[in-house]
Amino acid sequence: MSHAFHQRGGCQCGAIRYTLTERPRAVYCCHCIECQRQSSSAFGISVRVRRAALSVEGETAKFNKTSGDRLTICEFCPHCGSRLFHNRPAHEDLLTIKGGTFDDTSWLKPVGHIWLKSKQAWVLIPEDGLRFDAQPDDYDVLSVRYAEQWGPPGRE
Ligand SMILES: [Zn+2]
Ligand SMILES: [Zn+2]
């Protein structure tokens, strides 16, 4: 029955490749203005993982973004510019993968949507997902829901 969790992904040109060997803490969509600008699309898909469960081949370039008192370290491919990861030094053991960079995106099942107050008007939000007008006070709510629906972070 058991099947080891193993997902690969990478940038658009292939210079950066990664392997995730553990089910994420949470998958959710972020509709903030930063994610819209960064993705040049309607929203970002955030796949929150333990950093220790991710291995990266290739050297990413880094860009530090400060919003108010929050520092976000953003990693992207220096050749093609694809954004791949970001993390906050305050949560050093965690990292967020941009969901659209996985080779197979069919397993991504968002449990919630954040920053709905800036979502594009035509985007319809499923009724059963968690909803936040802005930044959640605590991301654990998303992790708890994700674990309830798809199982706790783990290798199976
Ligand atoms: Zn690239
Ligand atoms: Zn965002």
XYZ file of C-alpha atoms in Angstrom, residues 7 18 21 27 29 31-32 47 53 59 64 68 89 99 102 105 118 124-125 128 133 135 147 150:
24
model
C 8.081 14.822 -6.382
C 14.712 19.933 -6.990
C 10.729 13.645 -0.397
C -0.713 23.839 0.140
C -3.195 29.890 -2.750
C -3.886 36.263 -3.786
C -1.722 39.098 -2.458
C 3.639 24.626 -1.023
C 12.855 17.388 2.928
C 22.765 27.339 -7.689
C 15.553 39.894 -0.432
C 7.105 46.381 6.638
C 14.487 33.829 8.413
C 3.521 25.150 -6.781
C 6.518 20.939 -9.932
C 0.995 19.571 -10.465
C -6.829 41.621 -3.201
C -13.910 31.894 -7.868
C -12.999 30.401 -4.482
C -15.008 24.220 1.288
C -9.021 38.251 3.890
C -2.353 37.199 6.093
C -3.067 17.058 7.523
C -4.183 14.583 2.968
